Coordinates of C-alpha atoms in Angstrom, one line a residue:
X5 CA 6.6 -22.2 -3.2
X6 CA 4.9 -23.9 -0.3
X7 CA 1.7 -26.1 -0.6
X8 CA -1.6 -24.5 0.3
X9 CA -2.0 -23.8 4.0
X10 CA -5.7 -24.8 4.0
X11 CA -4.7 -28.4 5.0
X12 CA -3.6 -27.2 8.5
X13 CA -5.1 -25.0 11.2
X14 CA -4.9 -21.3 10.4
X15 CA -3.1 -18.9 12.7
X16 CA -5.3 -17.6 15.5
X17 CA -5.1 -14.4 17.4
X18 CA -3.1 -11.3 16.4
X19 CA 0.3 -11.8 14.9
X20 CA 2.8 -9.3 16.3
X21 CA 5.0 -9.3 13.2
X22 CA 2.0 -8.4 10.9
X23 CA 0.7 -5.7 13.3
X24 CA 4.2 -4.1 13.5
X25 CA 4.8 -4.4 9.8
X26 CA 1.4 -2.7 9.2
X27 CA 2.3 0.0 11.7
X28 CA 5.6 0.6 10.1
X29 CA 3.9 0.9 6.7
X30 CA 1.5 3.5 8.1
X31 CA 4.3 5.5 9.7
X32 CA 6.2 5.4 6.4
X33 CA 3.1 6.7 4.6
X34 CA 2.8 9.6 7.1
X35 CA 6.4 10.6 6.4
X36 CA 6.2 10.2 2.6
X37 CA 2.9 11.9 2.1
X38 CA 3.8 14.9 4.2
X39 CA 7.6 15.1 4.4
X40 CA 8.1 14.1 0.7
X41 CA 6.7 17.5 -0.4
X42 CA 9.7 19.4 1.0
X43 CA 12.4 20.2 -1.5
X44 CA 15.0 19.6 1.2
X45 CA 14.0 15.9 1.7
X46 CA 16.1 13.5 -0.4
X47 CA 14.6 12.3 -3.7
X48 CA 14.6 8.7 -2.6
X49 CA 12.0 9.6 0.0
X50 CA 9.7 11.1 -2.6
X51 CA 7.2 9.6 -5.1
X52 CA 8.3 9.5 -8.7
X53 CA 6.8 8.5 -12.0
X54 CA 10.0 7.4 -13.7
X55 CA 11.6 5.0 -11.2
X56 CA 11.0 3.1 -7.9
X57 CA 12.1 5.2 -4.9
X58 CA 12.0 4.0 -1.3
X59 CA 8.8 6.0 -0.9
X60 CA 7.2 4.0 -3.8
X61 CA 7.6 0.8 -1.8
X62 CA 5.1 1.9 0.8
X63 CA 1.8 1.3 -0.9
X64 CA 2.8 -2.2 -2.1
X65 CA 3.4 -3.1 1.5
X66 CA -0.3 -2.2 2.3
X67 CA -1.4 -4.6 -0.5
X68 CA 1.1 -7.2 0.9
X69 CA -0.5 -6.9 4.4
X70 CA -4.0 -7.0 2.9
X71 CA -3.2 -10.3 1.1
X72 CA -1.7 -11.8 4.2
X73 CA -4.7 -10.9 6.4
X74 CA -7.2 -11.8 3.7
X75 CA -5.9 -15.3 3.4
X76 CA -5.6 -15.7 7.2
X77 CA -9.2 -14.5 7.7
X78 CA -10.7 -16.5 4.8
X79 CA -9.1 -19.8 5.8
X80 CA -10.0 -19.3 9.4
X81 CA -13.7 -18.4 8.6
X82 CA -14.0 -21.3 6.2
X83 CA -13.2 -23.7 9.1
X84 CA -15.4 -21.9 11.6
X85 CA -18.4 -20.6 9.6
X86 CA -18.5 -22.5 6.3
X87 CA -18.1 -21.3 2.7
X88 CA -21.3 -19.3 2.2
X89 CA -20.9 -17.2 5.3
X90 CA -17.1 -16.7 4.6
X91 CA -17.5 -15.4 1.1
X92 CA -20.6 -13.2 1.8
X93 CA -18.7 -11.6 4.8
X94 CA -15.7 -11.0 2.6
X95 CA -17.7 -9.5 -0.2
X96 CA -19.6 -7.3 2.3
X97 CA -16.3 -5.9 3.8
X98 CA -14.8 -5.3 0.4
X99 CA -17.9 -3.5 -0.8
X100 CA -17.9 -1.3 2.3
X101 CA -14.3 -0.4 1.7
X102 CA -15.0 0.4 -1.9
X103 CA -17.9 2.7 -1.0
X104 CA -15.8 4.4 1.7
X105 CA -13.0 5.0 -0.7
X106 CA -15.1 6.4 -3.5
X107 CA -16.9 8.7 -1.0
X108 CA -13.7 9.8 0.7
X109 CA -11.8 10.6 -2.4
X110 CA -14.8 12.5 -3.8
X111 CA -14.8 15.1 -1.0
X112 CA -13.2 18.4 -1.9
X113 CA -11.4 19.6 1.2
X114 CA -11.2 23.4 0.9
X115 CA -7.8 24.1 2.6
X116 CA -8.1 27.8 2.4
X117 CA -10.8 28.1 5.1
X118 CA -11.5 26.5 8.5
X119 CA -15.2 26.1 7.4
X120 CA -13.9 24.1 4.4
X121 CA -12.0 21.9 6.8
X122 CA -15.1 21.2 8.9
X123 CA -17.6 21.1 6.0
X124 CA -15.9 19.5 2.9
X125 CA -17.6 20.1 -0.4
X126 CA -19.0 17.2 -2.4
X127 CA -17.5 17.5 -5.9
X128 CA -19.8 16.8 -8.9
X129 CA -18.9 13.5 -10.4
X130 CA -17.0 13.7 -13.7
X131 CA -14.9 11.7 -16.1
X132 CA -11.7 13.3 -14.9
X133 CA -12.4 12.3 -11.3
X134 CA -13.2 8.7 -12.4
X135 CA -9.9 8.4 -14.2
X136 CA -7.7 9.9 -11.4
X137 CA -9.3 10.7 -8.1
X138 CA -11.6 7.7 -7.8
X139 CA -8.7 5.2 -8.0
X140 CA -6.5 5.9 -5.0
X141 CA -5.3 3.7 -2.2
X142 CA -8.5 2.5 -0.6
X143 CA -10.2 1.8 -3.9
X144 CA -7.2 0.0 -5.2
X145 CA -7.2 -2.2 -2.1
X146 CA -10.9 -2.9 -2.5
X147 CA -10.8 -3.7 -6.2
X148 CA -7.6 -5.8 -5.9
X149 CA -9.1 -7.8 -2.9
X150 CA -12.2 -8.5 -5.0
X151 CA -10.0 -9.6 -7.9
X152 CA -7.9 -12.1 -5.8
X153 CA -10.8 -13.3 -3.7
X154 CA -11.6 -16.3 -5.9
X155 CA -8.1 -17.7 -5.4
X156 CA -7.1 -16.4 -2.0
X157 CA -7.9 -19.8 -0.4
X158 CA -6.5 -21.8 -3.3
X159 CA -3.3 -23.8 -3.7
X160 CA 0.0 -22.1 -4.1
X161 CA 0.2 -23.2 -7.7
X162 CA -3.1 -21.6 -8.6
X163 CA -2.3 -18.4 -6.8
X164 CA 1.1 -18.2 -8.5
X165 CA -0.5 -18.8 -12.0
X166 CA -3.2 -16.2 -11.2
X167 CA -0.6 -13.6 -10.2
X168 CA 1.5 -14.3 -13.2
X169 CA -1.5 -14.1 -15.5
X170 CA -2.7 -10.9 -14.0
X171 CA 0.7 -9.3 -14.4
X172 CA 1.1 -10.4 -18.0
X173 CA -2.4 -9.3 -18.8
X174 CA -1.5 -5.8 -17.5
X175 CA 1.7 -5.9 -19.6
X176 CA -0.3 -6.8 -22.8
X177 CA -2.9 -4.2 -22.3
X178 CA -0.2 -1.6 -21.6
X179 CA 1.5 -2.5 -24.9
X180 CA -1.8 -2.4 -26.7
X181 CA -3.3 0.9 -25.5
X182 CA -3.1 1.5 -21.7
X183 CA 0.4 2.9 -21.2
X184 CA 0.0 6.1 -23.3
X185 CA -3.6 6.5 -22.1
X186 CA -2.7 6.4 -18.4
X187 CA -0.2 9.2 -18.9
X188 CA -2.7 11.2 -20.9
X189 CA -5.2 10.9 -18.0
X190 CA -2.5 11.4 -15.3
X191 CA -3.8 8.5 -13.3
X192 CA -2.7 7.7 -9.8
X193 CA -1.2 4.3 -8.8
X194 CA -2.0 2.5 -12.0
X195 CA -5.5 3.9 -12.5
X196 CA -8.6 1.7 -13.2
X197 CA -6.4 -1.2 -14.5
X198 CA -3.9 -1.0 -11.6
X199 CA -5.5 -3.9 -9.8
X200 CA -4.0 -6.3 -12.2
X201 CA -0.5 -5.7 -11.0
X202 CA -1.4 -4.7 -7.4
X203 CA -2.4 -8.4 -7.3
X204 CA 1.3 -9.3 -7.2
X205 CA 2.1 -7.9 -3.7
X206 CA -1.3 -9.0 -2.5
X207 CA -0.6 -12.6 -3.4
X208 CA 2.9 -12.3 -2.2
X209 CA 1.3 -11.5 1.2
X210 CA -0.7 -14.7 0.9
X211 CA 2.4 -16.7 0.4
X212 CA 4.0 -15.0 3.4
X213 CA 1.1 -16.2 5.4
X214 CA 1.8 -19.7 4.3
X215 CA 5.4 -19.5 5.2
X216 CA 4.7 -18.1 8.6
X217 CA 1.8 -20.5 9.3
X218 CA 3.4 -23.7 8.2
X219 CA 7.0 -23.2 9.2
X220 CA 6.8 -21.1 12.3
X221 CA 8.7 -17.9 12.9
X222 CA 12.2 -19.2 12.5
X223 CA 11.4 -21.5 9.6
X224 CA 9.7 -18.8 7.7
X225 CA 12.8 -16.5 7.5
X226 CA 14.6 -18.5 4.8
X227 CA 11.7 -18.7 2.2
X228 CA 10.7 -15.1 2.9
X229 CA 14.2 -13.8 2.2
X230 CA 14.8 -16.3 -0.7
X231 CA 11.6 -15.4 -2.6
X232 CA 12.0 -11.8 -1.7
X233 CA 15.4 -11.8 -3.3
X234 CA 14.1 -13.7 -6.4
X235 CA 11.2 -11.3 -6.9
X236 CA 13.4 -8.2 -6.5
X237 CA 15.9 -9.5 -9.0
X238 CA 13.1 -10.5 -11.4
X239 CA 11.5 -7.1 -11.2
X240 CA 14.8 -5.4 -12.0
X241 CA 15.5 -7.8 -14.9
X242 CA 12.0 -7.0 -16.3
X243 CA 12.8 -3.3 -16.1
X244 CA 15.9 -3.9 -18.2
X245 CA 13.9 -5.3 -21.2
X246 CA 13.1 -1.7 -22.3
X247 CA 16.5 -0.3 -21.8
X248 CA 17.6 -0.5 -25.4
X249 CA 20.2 -3.1 -24.8
X250 CA 21.5 -1.4 -21.6
X251 CA 21.1 -2.3 -18.0
X252 CA 18.5 -0.1 -16.3
X253 CA 19.4 1.9 -13.3
X254 CA 18.9 -0.2 -10.1
X255 CA 15.9 0.6 -7.9
X256 CA 16.0 3.8 -5.9
X257 CA 18.1 5.5 -8.6
X258 CA 16.8 7.8 -11.4
X259 CA 16.6 6.2 -14.9
X260 CA 19.6 6.3 -17.3
X261 CA 17.6 5.4 -20.3
X262 CA 14.3 6.5 -21.8
X263 CA 11.2 5.6 -19.7
X264 CA 8.7 3.2 -21.2
X265 CA 6.2 0.5 -20.1
X266 CA 9.0 -1.7 -18.7
X267 CA 10.2 1.0 -16.3
X268 CA 9.5 0.7 -12.6
X269 CA 6.7 3.3 -12.1
X270 CA 4.0 3.7 -9.5
X271 CA 1.9 5.9 -11.7
X272 CA 1.9 3.1 -14.4
X273 CA 1.6 0.3 -11.9
X274 CA 4.2 -1.4 -14.1
X275 CA 4.9 -5.1 -13.9
X276 CA 8.6 -4.5 -13.1
X277 CA 7.8 -2.1 -10.3
X278 CA 5.2 -4.3 -8.5
X279 CA 7.3 -7.5 -8.9
X280 CA 10.2 -5.8 -7.3
X281 CA 8.0 -4.2 -4.6
X282 CA 6.5 -7.5 -3.8
X283 CA 9.9 -9.0 -3.2
X284 CA 10.9 -6.0 -1.1
X285 CA 7.8 -6.4 1.0
X286 CA 8.7 -10.1 1.6
X287 CA 12.2 -9.1 2.8
X288 CA 10.9 -6.3 5.0
X289 CA 8.4 -8.6 6.6
X290 CA 11.1 -11.1 7.2
X291 CA 12.8 -8.5 9.3
X292 CA 9.7 -8.0 11.4
X293 CA 9.3 -11.8 11.9
X294 CA 12.9 -11.9 13.2
X295 CA 12.5 -8.9 15.4
X296 CA 8.9 -9.3 16.7
X297 CA 8.0 -13.0 16.5
X298 CA 11.4 -14.4 17.5
X299 CA 12.7 -11.7 19.8
X300 CA 9.4 -10.2 21.0
X301 CA 10.5 -6.7 20.2
X302 CA 8.0 -4.0 19.3
X303 CA 7.7 -0.2 18.9
X304 CA 4.9 1.6 20.5
X305 CA 4.4 3.9 17.5
X306 CA 3.9 0.8 15.2
X307 CA 1.6 -0.8 17.8
X308 CA -0.7 2.3 17.8
X309 CA -0.8 2.6 14.0
X310 CA -0.9 -1.0 13.2
X311 CA -3.9 -1.7 15.4
X312 CA -6.1 0.8 13.6
X313 CA -4.5 1.3 10.1
X314 CA -7.7 2.3 8.2
X315 CA -8.5 5.0 10.8
X316 CA -4.9 6.1 10.7
X317 CA -5.2 6.6 6.9
X318 CA -8.3 8.7 7.2
X319 CA -6.9 10.7 10.1
X320 CA -3.7 11.6 8.4
X321 CA -5.5 13.0 5.4
X322 CA -7.5 15.2 7.7
X323 CA -4.4 16.3 9.7
X324 CA -2.7 17.2 6.4
X325 CA -5.1 20.1 5.9
X326 CA -3.8 22.4 8.6
X327 CA -0.3 21.1 8.3
X328 CA -0.2 21.8 4.6
X329 CA -0.7 25.5 5.4
X330 CA 2.6 25.4 7.3
X331 CA 4.4 23.4 4.6
X332 CA 3.1 25.5 1.7
X333 CA 3.6 28.9 3.4
X334 CA 5.2 31.4 0.9
X335 CA 8.8 30.5 0.3
X336 CA 9.0 28.0 3.2
X337 CA 9.4 25.0 1.0
X338 CA 12.1 26.6 -1.1
X339 CA 14.1 27.8 1.8
X340 CA 13.4 25.2 4.5
X341 CA 16.5 23.3 5.4
X342 CA 16.3 19.6 6.1
X343 CA 16.1 20.0 10.0
X344 CA 13.1 22.3 9.7
X345 CA 11.4 20.0 7.2
X346 CA 12.0 17.0 9.5
X347 CA 10.7 19.0 12.5
X348 CA 7.4 19.8 10.7
X349 CA 7.1 16.2 9.5
X350 CA 7.7 14.9 13.0
X351 CA 4.9 17.2 14.2
X352 CA 2.6 15.9 11.5
X353 CA 3.4 12.3 12.5
X354 CA 3.0 13.0 16.2
X355 CA -0.4 14.7 15.8
X356 CA -1.8 12.0 13.5
X357 CA -0.5 9.3 15.8
X358 CA -2.0 11.0 18.9
X359 CA -5.4 11.1 17.3
X360 CA -5.2 7.4 16.4
X361 CA -4.1 6.6 19.9
X362 CA -7.2 8.5 21.2
X363 CA -9.4 6.4 18.9
X364 CA -7.7 3.2 20.1
X365 CA -8.2 4.2 23.7
X366 CA -11.9 4.6 23.1
X367 CA -12.1 1.3 21.3
X368 CA -13.0 3.0 18.0
X369 CA -11.5 0.7 15.4
X370 CA -12.2 0.7 11.7
X371 CA -11.7 -2.9 10.4
X372 CA -13.3 -3.5 7.0

């Protein structure tokens, strides 16, 4: 890959391609988290534990964007403010995100009453919550950011070795004890050890920053697509190692062989899954570089959501409470045809986006 970007001036100002990529990822999350619960929605747009669907590529894109932005901010602050201020500021922001995530996921939103919506109940802390509920998106982002922080400003070689080492460590621990345990505990997104493989898309984002910063918009397209293709192929080949001598089903298709620790799985946070998803993120981001940075195109929806992604995440979880009553009405999910499911999902996305737009208009941005 490219040499470290620290030898040249970091990018300044907001990068249109990154903002639009982030906005697209938030919009995709809205669709998947709400629309994916309808039986009529195609399986490829739902989360699965046994293969990588299109829906399962969404969360890795958040980590990709985080890795991109973290390297950009750290390199910029190192030049402007010095090492001590830069690292303390990064640690403070990661710590705040971790506290926010732990607090947010520990609230029990009672969806059966309006007073439960307005006054969420604080759940007693327990071992079950620690295994499953504590480790969701915000906490995974915080812990992964903390894990990669020591190398985020380092050379390409060190970051590459660190990412490979983290992925292989996860594989070794999975073979030793972790893979059966994570299924026993029904963890989400890899559980407490998921940060080891979430490191892969996060560091892929840091390399995307290097490509974009050093080569410009047009020059970045080739390495983004090349390395995206290499990682996607590598992730698929890794998934074939447990196929009993048979080729595994390609991504976005259900498995043809027994599922194991080599299988692409968001629940397991498997090495194959996050290697493929990191490559997919690079390829998707290349599309936004071409569309936004080279041709100056943008979508208003992605602009609204990309400018305030953390607020959008929190808002959509709150909006899901009343909309879940519509989705889960007796027999609606079983009998709702695809047009009705899409109509309700569009209403959910529009409501969430409108609330984020209101926050943006007032200048209320959450940027940890």
